[in-house]
Amino acid sequence: MHLIAGLHRQTSGDVLIDNEYVQGPGTDRILIFQELGLFPWLTVGENVEFGMRMKGASKQERGTKTREYLRLVHLAKFKDSYVHQLSGGMRQRVALARALATEPDVLLMDEPFAALDAQTRDLLHDELERIWTETGRTIIFVTHNVREAIRLGDRVALLSFRPGTVKREYMIDLPRPRHLEDANVAGAAREILDDLREEINKSLEKEYGHGARA
Amino acid sequence: MERALRYVLFYSALLAAWAIVAKLKIWPPYLFPTPWGVGEAMWAGFMDHSFWIAIGVSMKRMLLGYGLSVVLGMILGVGVANNKFLEETVGGLLVSLQSLPSICWLPMAVLWFGLTEKAILFVVVMGSLLSVTISMETGRKQLPKIYSMAGRNLGARGFQLFWHVTLPASLPYIVTGLKQGWAFAWRSLISGEMIFVSLGLGQLLMMGRDLNDMSQVLAVMLLIIALGYLVDGFVFKSIEKRLQQKWGLAAAS
Protein backbone atom coordinates (compact mmCIF):
# COMPACT_ATOMS: atom_id res chain seq x y z
CA MET A 1 0.00 0.00 0.00
CA HIS A 2 2.77 2.40 0.94
CA LEU A 3 4.51 1.66 -2.34
CA ILE A 4 1.40 2.41 -4.37
CA ALA A 5 0.84 5.56 -2.34
CA GLY A 6 4.46 6.51 -3.06
CA LEU A 7 5.33 6.92 0.62
CA HIS A 8 8.15 4.39 0.37
CA ARG A 9 10.46 3.42 -2.48
CA GLN A 10 10.42 -0.14 -3.77
CA THR A 11 13.70 -2.06 -3.59
CA SER A 12 13.07 -3.77 -6.91
CA GLY A 13 10.46 -3.81 -9.65
CA ASP A 14 8.16 -1.02 -10.71
CA VAL A 15 4.83 0.33 -9.60
CA LEU A 16 2.64 1.36 -12.51
CA ILE A 17 -0.78 2.93 -12.54
CA ASP A 18 -2.46 3.24 -15.95
CA ASN A 19 0.96 2.67 -17.50
CA GLU A 20 2.55 5.48 -15.54
CA TYR A 21 5.35 5.01 -13.05
CA VAL A 22 4.66 5.96 -9.47
CA GLN A 23 7.24 8.52 -8.32
CA GLY A 24 6.47 9.63 -4.81
CA PRO A 25 3.12 10.49 -3.29
CA GLY A 26 0.32 12.01 -5.31
CA THR A 27 -3.28 12.87 -4.68
CA ASP A 28 -4.41 10.53 -7.44
CA ARG A 29 -3.74 7.73 -4.96
CA ILE A 30 -4.98 8.27 -1.44
CA LEU A 31 -4.24 5.83 1.34
CA ILE A 32 -6.44 5.43 4.36
CA PHE A 33 -4.06 4.31 7.06
CA GLN A 34 -4.90 1.59 9.52
CA GLU A 35 -4.53 4.15 12.30
CA LEU A 36 -6.29 6.74 10.09
CA GLY A 37 -3.91 9.64 10.76
CA LEU A 38 -6.68 12.18 11.13
CA PHE A 39 -5.38 15.54 12.31
CA PRO A 40 -6.53 16.16 15.89
CA TRP A 41 -5.83 19.91 15.68
CA LEU A 42 -8.36 20.35 12.89
CA THR A 43 -12.12 20.03 12.92
CA VAL A 44 -13.82 17.29 10.96
CA GLY A 45 -14.55 19.73 8.15
CA GLU A 46 -10.98 21.04 8.09
CA ASN A 47 -9.68 17.49 7.95
CA VAL A 48 -11.86 16.75 4.96
CA GLU A 49 -10.80 19.88 3.07
CA PHE A 50 -7.10 19.43 3.89
CA GLY A 51 -6.19 17.83 0.57
CA MET A 52 -8.04 20.50 -1.38
CA ARG A 53 -6.31 23.23 0.62
CA MET A 54 -2.91 21.79 -0.20
CA LYS A 55 -3.89 21.85 -3.85
CA GLY A 56 -4.87 25.50 -3.50
CA ALA A 57 -8.58 25.09 -4.23
CA SER A 58 -10.72 28.17 -3.62
CA LYS A 59 -12.49 28.58 -0.32
CA GLN A 60 -15.85 28.31 -1.99
CA GLU A 61 -15.02 25.10 -3.78
CA ARG A 62 -13.61 23.63 -0.59
CA GLY A 63 -16.75 24.53 1.32
CA THR A 64 -19.10 22.95 -1.20
CA LYS A 65 -17.09 19.77 -1.59
CA THR A 66 -16.53 19.36 2.12
CA ARG A 67 -20.27 19.55 2.69
CA GLU A 68 -20.87 17.15 -0.17
CA TYR A 69 -18.47 14.50 1.09
CA LEU A 70 -19.53 14.85 4.69
CA ARG A 71 -23.09 14.27 3.56
CA LEU A 72 -21.92 11.23 1.66
CA VAL A 73 -20.59 9.66 4.85
CA HIS A 74 -23.53 10.96 6.94
CA LEU A 75 -21.45 13.28 9.08
CA ALA A 76 -22.74 16.65 7.87
CA LYS A 77 -23.77 17.57 11.40
CA PHE A 78 -20.28 17.00 12.78
CA LYS A 79 -18.41 19.41 10.52
CA ASP A 80 -17.20 21.54 13.44
CA SER A 81 -16.44 18.74 15.89
CA TYR A 82 -12.94 17.68 16.75
CA VAL A 83 -11.71 14.19 16.03
CA HIS A 84 -11.43 13.12 19.66
CA GLN A 85 -15.12 13.79 20.12
CA LEU A 86 -16.12 11.12 17.60
CA SER A 87 -16.55 7.37 17.95
CA GLY A 88 -14.33 4.88 16.13
CA GLY A 89 -16.82 4.30 13.33
CA MET A 90 -17.33 8.02 12.83
CA ARG A 91 -13.59 8.63 12.65
CA GLN A 92 -13.39 5.92 10.02
CA ARG A 93 -15.99 7.76 7.98
CA VAL A 94 -14.14 11.06 8.38
CA ALA A 95 -11.01 9.39 7.03
CA LEU A 96 -13.05 8.07 4.13
CA ALA A 97 -14.50 11.51 3.40
CA ARG A 98 -11.07 13.11 3.65
CA ALA A 99 -9.64 10.61 1.19
CA LEU A 100 -12.56 10.93 -1.23
CA ALA A 101 -12.50 14.73 -1.11
CA THR A 102 -9.17 14.82 -2.96
CA GLU A 103 -10.97 12.83 -5.68
CA PRO A 104 -8.30 10.18 -6.16
CA ASP A 105 -8.34 7.67 -9.01
CA VAL A 106 -7.40 4.94 -6.59
CA LEU A 107 -8.42 4.67 -2.96
CA LEU A 108 -6.15 2.51 -0.83
CA MET A 109 -7.57 1.11 2.38
CA ASP A 110 -5.29 -0.69 4.81
CA GLU A 111 -7.36 -2.93 7.06
CA PRO A 112 -9.60 0.02 7.79
CA PHE A 113 -12.33 -1.80 9.68
CA ALA A 114 -10.18 -4.20 11.68
CA ALA A 115 -10.50 -2.30 14.94
CA LEU A 116 -14.27 -1.78 14.77
CA ASP A 117 -17.05 -3.76 16.37
CA ALA A 118 -19.06 -6.07 14.11
CA GLN A 119 -22.17 -3.88 13.90
CA THR A 120 -20.25 -0.77 12.94
CA ARG A 121 -18.25 -2.73 10.44
CA ASP A 122 -21.39 -4.11 8.76
CA LEU A 123 -22.77 -0.61 8.53
CA LEU A 124 -19.57 0.72 7.02
CA HIS A 125 -19.54 -2.13 4.49
CA ASP A 126 -22.94 -0.97 3.29
CA GLU A 127 -21.79 2.63 3.17
CA LEU A 128 -18.54 1.86 1.42
CA GLU A 129 -20.42 -0.15 -1.20
CA ARG A 130 -22.89 2.69 -1.71
CA ILE A 131 -20.11 5.28 -1.98
CA TRP A 132 -18.21 3.06 -4.35
CA THR A 133 -21.30 2.75 -6.55
CA GLU A 134 -21.93 6.50 -6.43
CA THR A 135 -18.37 7.65 -7.08
CA GLY A 136 -17.09 4.80 -9.21
CA ARG A 137 -13.60 4.93 -7.72
CA THR A 138 -11.18 2.05 -7.77
CA ILE A 139 -10.61 0.77 -4.25
CA ILE A 140 -7.78 -1.47 -3.12
CA PHE A 141 -8.72 -2.94 0.21
CA VAL A 142 -6.42 -5.00 2.42
CA THR A 143 -8.02 -7.32 4.93
CA HIS A 144 -7.37 -10.50 6.87
CA ASN A 145 -11.05 -11.32 6.78
CA VAL A 146 -11.85 -13.49 3.77
CA ARG A 147 -15.59 -12.92 3.99
CA GLU A 148 -15.05 -9.19 4.13
CA ALA A 149 -13.00 -9.45 0.95
CA ILE A 150 -15.80 -11.31 -0.81
CA ARG A 151 -18.49 -9.09 0.66
CA LEU A 152 -16.87 -6.03 -0.92
CA GLY A 153 -14.62 -7.08 -3.77
CA ASP A 154 -14.92 -7.65 -7.49
CA ARG A 155 -11.46 -9.14 -7.53
CA VAL A 156 -9.81 -10.82 -4.58
CA ALA A 157 -6.05 -11.35 -4.64
CA LEU A 158 -4.61 -13.82 -2.16
CA LEU A 159 -1.11 -12.86 -1.06
CA SER A 160 1.35 -15.59 -0.18
CA PHE A 161 3.42 -15.92 2.94
CA ARG A 162 6.89 -14.37 2.76
CA PRO A 163 7.91 -13.42 0.15
CA GLY A 164 4.54 -11.74 -0.31
CA THR A 165 3.48 -12.31 -3.89
CA VAL A 166 0.04 -12.71 -5.41
CA LYS A 167 -0.68 -16.39 -4.98
CA ARG A 168 -4.00 -16.47 -6.74
CA GLU A 169 -6.70 -14.16 -7.95
CA TYR A 170 -10.41 -14.79 -7.74
CA MET A 171 -13.12 -12.98 -9.66
CA ILE A 172 -16.17 -12.51 -7.50
CA ASP A 173 -19.31 -12.05 -9.55
CA LEU A 174 -21.94 -12.66 -6.93
CA PRO A 175 -24.95 -10.32 -7.16
CA ARG A 176 -24.89 -7.17 -5.03
CA PRO A 177 -25.83 -6.20 -2.40
CA ARG A 178 -24.09 -9.05 -0.63
CA HIS A 179 -24.06 -9.76 3.03
CA LEU A 180 -21.36 -11.29 5.19
CA GLU A 181 -23.70 -14.10 6.26
CA ASP A 182 -25.00 -14.98 2.79
CA ALA A 183 -24.62 -18.61 1.81
CA ASN A 184 -22.93 -17.79 -1.51
CA VAL A 185 -20.47 -15.46 0.26
CA ALA A 186 -19.65 -18.24 2.69
CA GLY A 187 -19.32 -20.68 -0.23
CA ALA A 188 -16.88 -18.46 -2.07
CA ALA A 189 -14.97 -17.90 1.16
CA ARG A 190 -14.57 -21.66 1.58
CA GLU A 191 -12.63 -21.94 -1.66
CA ILE A 192 -10.27 -19.08 -0.77
CA LEU A 193 -9.88 -20.30 2.79
CA ASP A 194 -8.63 -23.67 1.55
CA ASP A 195 -5.88 -21.93 -0.39
CA LEU A 196 -5.22 -19.63 2.52
CA ARG A 197 -4.84 -22.51 4.94
CA GLU A 198 -2.01 -23.81 2.85
CA GLU A 199 -0.22 -20.51 3.30
CA ILE A 200 -0.91 -20.42 7.00
CA ASN A 201 0.53 -23.91 7.36
CA LYS A 202 3.62 -22.81 5.50
CA SER A 203 4.08 -19.89 7.83
CA LEU A 204 3.55 -22.06 10.89
CA GLU A 205 6.06 -24.58 9.62
CA LYS A 206 8.58 -21.83 9.13
CA GLU A 207 8.03 -20.45 12.57
CA TYR A 208 7.45 -23.53 14.70
CA GLY A 209 8.90 -26.32 12.58
CA HIS A 210 5.62 -28.25 12.15
CA GLY A 211 2.31 -27.70 10.36
CA ALA A 212 -1.07 -27.19 11.94
CA ARG A 213 -3.72 -29.73 11.08
CA ALA A 214 -6.50 -28.37 8.94
CA MET B 1 -15.91 30.21 45.55
CA GLU B 2 -14.27 28.83 48.64
CA ARG B 3 -10.98 28.99 46.80
CA ALA B 4 -11.42 32.68 46.09
CA LEU B 5 -12.15 33.22 49.76
CA ARG B 6 -8.93 31.48 50.75
CA TYR B 7 -7.00 33.67 48.33
CA VAL B 8 -8.52 36.83 49.76
CA LEU B 9 -7.84 35.70 53.32
CA PHE B 10 -4.25 34.75 52.60
CA TYR B 11 -3.38 37.96 50.82
CA SER B 12 -5.08 40.24 53.32
CA ALA B 13 -3.22 38.46 56.13
CA LEU B 14 0.03 38.95 54.26
CA LEU B 15 -0.75 42.61 53.71
CA ALA B 16 -1.75 43.10 57.34
CA ALA B 17 1.46 41.49 58.61
CA TRP B 18 3.45 43.76 56.32
CA ALA B 19 1.56 46.84 57.51
CA ILE B 20 2.07 45.93 61.17
CA VAL B 21 5.80 45.33 60.78
CA ALA B 22 6.14 48.59 58.87
CA LYS B 23 4.10 50.42 61.49
CA LEU B 24 6.35 49.14 64.29
CA LYS B 25 9.17 51.09 62.61
CA ILE B 26 11.81 48.50 63.44
CA TRP B 27 13.58 49.58 60.27
CA PRO B 28 13.44 53.07 58.80
CA PRO B 29 10.84 53.48 56.03
CA TYR B 30 13.45 53.87 53.31
CA LEU B 31 14.49 50.29 54.06
CA PHE B 32 11.09 48.87 54.86
CA PRO B 33 8.25 50.84 53.24
CA THR B 34 4.60 50.66 54.15
CA PRO B 35 2.04 49.02 51.83
CA TRP B 36 0.37 52.38 51.23
CA GLY B 37 3.75 53.90 50.43
CA VAL B 38 4.20 51.29 47.71
CA GLY B 39 0.64 51.89 46.56
CA GLU B 40 1.36 55.61 46.25
CA ALA B 41 4.55 54.95 44.32
CA MET B 42 2.59 52.68 41.99
CA TRP B 43 -0.09 55.33 41.50
CA ALA B 44 2.47 58.06 40.93
CA GLY B 45 4.37 55.92 38.45
CA PHE B 46 1.29 55.35 36.37
CA MET B 47 0.12 58.95 36.68
CA ASP B 48 3.37 60.46 35.35
CA HIS B 49 3.39 57.82 32.59
CA SER B 50 6.85 56.58 33.53
CA PHE B 51 5.46 53.09 34.32
CA TRP B 52 3.43 52.98 31.13
CA ILE B 53 6.43 53.93 29.05
CA ALA B 54 8.61 51.37 30.80
CA ILE B 55 6.00 48.63 30.29
CA GLY B 56 5.69 49.57 26.64
CA VAL B 57 9.43 49.54 26.06
CA SER B 58 9.98 46.27 27.91
CA MET B 59 7.05 44.56 26.21
CA LYS B 60 8.20 45.63 22.79
CA ARG B 61 11.63 44.15 23.49
CA MET B 62 10.02 40.97 24.78
CA LEU B 63 7.82 40.52 21.74
CA LEU B 64 10.69 41.15 19.35
CA GLY B 65 13.25 39.07 21.23
CA TYR B 66 10.94 36.23 22.07
CA GLY B 67 9.41 36.19 18.60
CA LEU B 68 12.87 36.00 17.10
CA SER B 69 13.95 33.20 19.37
CA VAL B 70 10.78 31.20 18.65
CA VAL B 71 11.38 31.40 14.90
CA LEU B 72 15.09 30.65 15.21
CA GLY B 73 14.48 27.97 17.83
CA MET B 74 12.01 26.18 15.62
CA ILE B 75 14.34 26.17 12.65
CA LEU B 76 17.24 24.99 14.80
CA GLY B 77 15.12 22.44 16.64
CA VAL B 78 13.73 20.89 13.47
CA GLY B 79 17.18 20.86 11.93
CA VAL B 80 18.70 19.14 14.93
CA ALA B 81 15.86 16.63 15.16
CA ASN B 82 16.07 15.72 11.48
CA ASN B 83 19.80 15.35 11.14
CA LYS B 84 21.83 12.76 12.96
CA PHE B 85 25.07 14.71 12.59
CA LEU B 86 23.58 17.95 13.87
CA GLU B 87 21.92 16.10 16.71
CA GLU B 88 25.20 14.70 17.96
CA THR B 89 27.15 17.93 17.58
CA VAL B 90 24.85 20.94 17.90
CA GLY B 91 22.42 19.05 20.14
CA GLY B 92 25.08 18.42 22.76
CA LEU B 93 26.34 21.97 22.53
CA LEU B 94 22.85 23.33 23.15
CA VAL B 95 22.42 21.35 26.32
CA SER B 96 25.77 22.49 27.69
CA LEU B 97 25.07 26.12 26.71
CA GLN B 98 21.89 25.99 28.73
CA SER B 99 23.89 25.96 31.93
CA LEU B 100 25.13 29.46 31.13
CA PRO B 101 22.94 32.14 32.75
CA SER B 102 21.72 34.32 29.93
CA ILE B 103 22.99 37.53 31.50
CA CYS B 104 26.51 36.24 30.85
CA TRP B 105 25.88 37.06 27.19
CA LEU B 106 25.56 40.75 28.01
CA PRO B 107 29.27 41.71 28.05
CA MET B 108 29.65 40.06 24.68
CA ALA B 109 26.52 41.74 23.37
CA VAL B 110 27.71 45.16 24.54
CA LEU B 111 31.09 44.68 22.92
CA TRP B 112 29.47 43.61 19.68
CA PHE B 113 26.56 45.99 19.47
CA GLY B 114 27.39 48.76 21.94
CA LEU B 115 24.75 50.04 24.34
CA THR B 116 21.97 49.58 21.81
CA GLU B 117 18.61 47.86 21.46
CA LYS B 118 20.40 45.12 19.54
CA ALA B 119 22.48 44.22 22.58
CA ILE B 120 19.44 43.78 24.79
CA LEU B 121 17.62 41.83 22.08
CA PHE B 122 20.63 39.56 21.80
CA VAL B 123 20.48 38.78 25.50
CA VAL B 124 16.75 38.09 25.38
CA VAL B 125 17.14 35.81 22.37
CA MET B 126 20.02 33.92 23.94
CA GLY B 127 17.99 33.57 27.11
CA SER B 128 15.05 31.81 25.50
CA LEU B 129 16.44 30.36 22.29
CA LEU B 130 17.85 27.25 23.90
CA SER B 131 14.73 26.13 25.69
CA VAL B 132 12.64 26.70 22.57
CA THR B 133 15.12 24.78 20.46
CA ILE B 134 15.40 21.88 22.85
CA SER B 135 11.64 21.56 23.28
CA MET B 136 11.12 21.76 19.53
CA GLU B 137 13.68 19.05 19.04
CA THR B 138 12.18 16.68 21.58
CA GLY B 139 8.67 17.51 20.37
CA ARG B 140 9.68 16.71 16.83
CA LYS B 141 11.06 13.36 17.93
CA GLN B 142 8.00 12.39 19.94
CA LEU B 143 5.75 13.27 17.06
CA PRO B 144 4.06 10.15 15.64
CA LYS B 145 5.14 9.52 12.04
CA ILE B 146 1.58 8.98 10.91
CA TYR B 147 0.81 12.71 10.72
CA SER B 148 3.52 13.60 8.26
CA MET B 149 2.77 10.47 6.25
CA ALA B 150 -0.91 11.39 6.09
CA GLY B 151 0.06 14.95 5.18
CA ARG B 152 2.32 13.84 2.34
CA ASN B 153 -0.34 11.43 1.21
CA LEU B 154 -2.83 14.28 0.95
CA GLY B 155 -0.47 16.36 -1.13
CA ALA B 156 1.41 18.54 1.38
CA ARG B 157 5.02 19.22 0.39
CA GLY B 158 8.03 20.95 1.89
CA PHE B 159 7.14 24.09 3.80
CA GLN B 160 3.43 23.34 3.45
CA LEU B 161 4.00 20.07 5.26
CA PHE B 162 5.87 21.83 8.04
CA TRP B 163 3.38 24.66 8.41
CA HIS B 164 0.16 22.70 8.17
CA VAL B 165 1.17 19.37 9.66
CA THR B 166 4.45 19.17 11.56
CA LEU B 167 4.06 22.44 13.43
CA PRO B 168 0.46 22.06 14.63
CA ALA B 169 1.04 18.37 15.36
CA SER B 170 3.95 19.13 17.65
CA LEU B 171 2.30 22.05 19.47
CA PRO B 172 1.12 19.99 22.46
CA TYR B 173 4.67 18.71 22.84
CA ILE B 174 6.33 22.11 22.60
CA VAL B 175 3.93 24.41 24.41
CA THR B 176 5.69 23.77 27.72
CA GLY B 177 9.01 24.69 26.16
CA LEU B 178 7.52 27.83 24.62
CA LYS B 179 6.22 28.84 28.01
CA GLN B 180 9.58 28.20 29.65
CA GLY B 181 11.23 30.17 26.87
CA TRP B 182 8.97 33.13 27.63
CA ALA B 183 9.85 32.99 31.33
CA PHE B 184 13.57 32.84 30.54
CA ALA B 185 13.26 35.70 28.07
CA TRP B 186 11.47 37.79 30.69
CA ARG B 187 14.19 37.21 33.26
CA SER B 188 16.96 37.92 30.79
CA LEU B 189 15.28 41.12 29.69
CA ILE B 190 14.83 42.53 33.19
CA SER B 191 18.37 41.66 34.23
CA GLY B 192 19.71 43.11 31.02
CA GLU B 193 17.77 46.32 31.51
CA MET B 194 19.03 46.60 35.07
CA ILE B 195 22.62 46.49 33.98
CA PHE B 196 22.58 48.84 31.09
CA VAL B 197 20.46 51.92 31.24
CA SER B 198 17.83 52.56 28.62
CA LEU B 199 14.20 52.85 29.67
CA GLY B 200 12.31 49.67 30.47
CA LEU B 201 11.19 48.11 33.74
CA GLY B 202 14.65 46.94 34.77
CA GLN B 203 15.98 50.44 34.54
CA LEU B 204 13.02 51.76 36.53
CA LEU B 205 13.97 49.30 39.24
CA MET B 206 17.56 50.53 39.29
CA MET B 207 16.38 54.11 39.31
CA GLY B 208 14.47 53.34 42.49
CA ARG B 209 17.69 52.13 44.02
CA ASP B 210 19.65 55.18 42.88
CA LEU B 211 17.02 57.46 44.42
CA ASN B 212 16.97 55.40 47.61
CA ASP B 213 13.25 54.97 46.96
CA MET B 214 12.33 51.57 48.33
CA SER B 215 8.66 52.14 47.61
CA GLN B 216 9.34 52.51 43.93
CA VAL B 217 11.60 49.45 43.95
CA LEU B 218 8.85 47.35 45.45
CA ALA B 219 6.21 48.85 43.17
CA VAL B 220 8.25 47.94 40.08
CA MET B 221 8.94 44.47 41.44
CA LEU B 222 5.23 43.94 41.90
CA LEU B 223 4.66 45.19 38.38
CA ILE B 224 7.19 42.72 36.97
CA ILE B 225 5.55 39.86 38.83
CA ALA B 226 2.11 40.94 37.69
CA LEU B 227 3.10 41.19 34.04
CA GLY B 228 4.82 37.81 34.04
CA TYR B 229 1.86 36.26 35.76
CA LEU B 230 -0.64 37.84 33.40
CA VAL B 231 1.08 36.53 30.30
CA ASP B 232 1.43 33.09 31.80
CA GLY B 233 -2.10 33.04 33.18
CA PHE B 234 -3.87 34.42 30.14
CA VAL B 235 -1.83 33.87 27.01
CA PHE B 236 -0.30 30.49 27.69
CA LYS B 237 -3.17 29.14 29.74
CA SER B 238 -5.58 29.92 26.94
CA ILE B 239 -3.31 28.26 24.39
CA GLU B 240 -3.12 25.17 26.57
CA LYS B 241 -6.84 25.21 27.08
CA ARG B 242 -7.50 25.43 23.37
CA LEU B 243 -5.11 22.59 22.72
CA GLN B 244 -6.91 20.47 25.26
CA GLN B 245 -10.26 21.22 23.71
CA LYS B 246 -9.02 20.26 20.28
CA TRP B 247 -6.94 17.24 21.09
CA GLY B 248 -8.94 15.92 23.98
CA LEU B 249 -7.45 15.92 27.44
CA ALA B 250 -5.05 13.03 27.05
CA ALA B 251 -2.76 14.31 24.34
CA ALA B 252 -2.32 17.89 25.41
CA SER B 253 -1.86 17.62 29.13
Coordinates of N, CA and C in Angstrom, one line a residue, chain A residues 2 5-8 25-27 29-31 33 35 37-41 50-51 53-54 82 84 98 102, chain B residues 146-157 160-161 164-166 168-169 242 244-249:
Chain A
H2 N 1.9 1.2 0.9 CA 2.8 2.4 0.9 C 3.5 2.6 -0.4
A5 N 1.1 4.2 -2.7 CA 0.8 5.6 -2.3 C 2.1 6.4 -2.6
G6 N 3.2 5.8 -2.8 CA 4.5 6.5 -3.1 C 5.1 7.0 -1.8
L7 N 4.7 6.5 -0.6 CA 5.3 6.9 0.6 C 6.7 6.2 0.9
H8 N 6.9 5.1 0.3 CA 8.2 4.4 0.4 C 8.6 4.0 -1.0
P25 N 4.6 10.4 -3.6 CA 3.1 10.5 -3.3 C 2.4 11.4 -4.3
G26 N 1.1 11.2 -4.5 CA 0.3 12.0 -5.3 C -1.1 11.9 -4.9
T27 N -1.9 12.9 -5.2 CA -3.3 12.9 -4.7 C -4.2 12.1 -5.6
R29 N -3.7 9.0 -5.7 CA -3.7 7.7 -5.0 C -3.8 8.1 -3.5
I30 N -4.9 7.9 -2.8 CA -5.0 8.3 -1.4 C -5.1 7.0 -0.6
L31 N -4.3 7.0 0.4 CA -4.2 5.8 1.3 C -5.0 6.2 2.6
F33 N -4.9 5.1 6.2 CA -4.1 4.3 7.1 C -4.9 3.5 8.1
E35 N -4.3 3.3 11.1 CA -4.5 4.1 12.3 C -5.1 5.5 11.9
G37 N -4.7 8.4 10.9 CA -3.9 9.6 10.8 C -4.7 10.9 10.5
L38 N -5.9 10.9 11.2 CA -6.7 12.2 11.1 C -5.9 13.2 12.0
F39 N -6.1 14.5 11.6 CA -5.4 15.5 12.3 C -6.2 16.0 13.5
P40 N -5.7 15.8 14.7 CA -6.5 16.2 15.9 C -6.6 17.7 16.1
W41 N -5.8 18.5 15.5 CA -5.8 19.9 15.7 C -6.8 20.6 14.7
F50 N -8.6 19.3 3.8 CA -7.1 19.4 3.9 C -6.4 19.2 2.5
G51 N -6.8 18.1 1.9 CA -6.2 17.8 0.6 C -6.5 18.9 -0.4
R53 N -7.1 22.0 0.2 CA -6.3 23.2 0.6 C -4.9 23.1 0.1
M54 N -4.3 22.0 0.3 CA -2.9 21.8 -0.2 C -2.8 22.0 -1.7
Y82 N -14.3 18.1 16.8 CA -12.9 17.7 16.7 C -12.9 16.2 16.8
H84 N -11.3 13.9 18.4 CA -11.4 13.1 19.7 C -12.8 13.0 20.2
R98 N -12.3 12.3 3.9 CA -11.1 13.1 3.7 C -10.3 12.6 2.4
T102 N -10.2 14.5 -2.0 CA -9.2 14.8 -3.0 C -9.4 14.2 -4.3
Chain B
I146 N 2.8 9.1 11.7 CA 1.6 9.0 10.9 C 1.1 10.3 10.4
Y147 N 1.3 11.4 11.1 CA 0.8 12.7 10.7 C 1.5 13.2 9.5
S148 N 2.8 13.1 9.4 CA 3.5 13.6 8.3 C 3.3 12.7 7.1
M149 N 3.1 11.4 7.3 CA 2.8 10.5 6.2 C 1.4 10.8 5.7
A150 N 0.4 11.0 6.6 CA -0.9 11.4 6.1 C -0.9 12.7 5.3
G151 N -0.1 13.7 5.8 CA 0.1 15.0 5.2 C 0.6 14.8 3.8
R152 N 1.7 14.0 3.7 CA 2.3 13.8 2.3 C 1.3 13.1 1.4
N153 N 0.6 12.2 2.0 CA -0.3 11.4 1.2 C -1.4 12.3 0.6
L154 N -1.8 13.4 1.4 CA -2.8 14.3 0.9 C -2.3 15.5 0.1
G155 N -1.0 15.4 -0.2 CA -0.5 16.4 -1.1 C 0.3 17.5 -0.5
A156 N 0.6 17.5 0.8 CA 1.4 18.5 1.4 C 2.9 18.3 1.1
R157 N 3.6 19.4 0.7 CA 5.0 19.2 0.4 C 5.8 20.3 1.1
Q160 N 4.8 23.6 3.2 CA 3.4 23.3 3.5 C 3.3 22.3 4.5
L161 N 4.1 21.2 4.3 CA 4.0 20.1 5.3 C 4.4 20.5 6.7
H164 N 1.5 23.2 7.9 CA 0.2 22.7 8.2 C 0.1 21.4 8.9
V165 N 1.2 20.7 9.0 CA 1.2 19.4 9.7 C 2.2 19.3 10.8
T166 N 3.5 19.4 10.5 CA 4.5 19.2 11.6 C 4.3 20.2 12.7
P168 N 1.6 22.2 13.8 CA 0.5 22.1 14.6 C 0.5 20.7 15.4
A169 N 1.0 19.7 14.7 CA 1.0 18.4 15.4 C 2.0 18.4 16.6
R242 N -7.0 25.7 24.7 CA -7.5 25.4 23.4 C -7.0 24.1 22.8
Q244 N -6.2 21.6 24.6 CA -6.9 20.5 25.3 C -8.3 20.2 24.6
Q245 N -8.9 21.4 24.3 CA -10.3 21.2 23.7 C -10.2 20.5 22.4
K246 N -9.1 20.8 21.6 CA -9.0 20.3 20.3 C -8.6 18.8 20.3
W247 N -7.6 18.6 21.1 CA -6.9 17.2 21.1 C -7.6 16.3 22.0
G248 N -8.5 16.8 22.9 CA -8.9 15.9 24.0 C -7.9 16.0 25.1
L249 N -8.3 15.7 26.3 CA -7.5 15.9 27.4 C -6.1 15.2 27.4

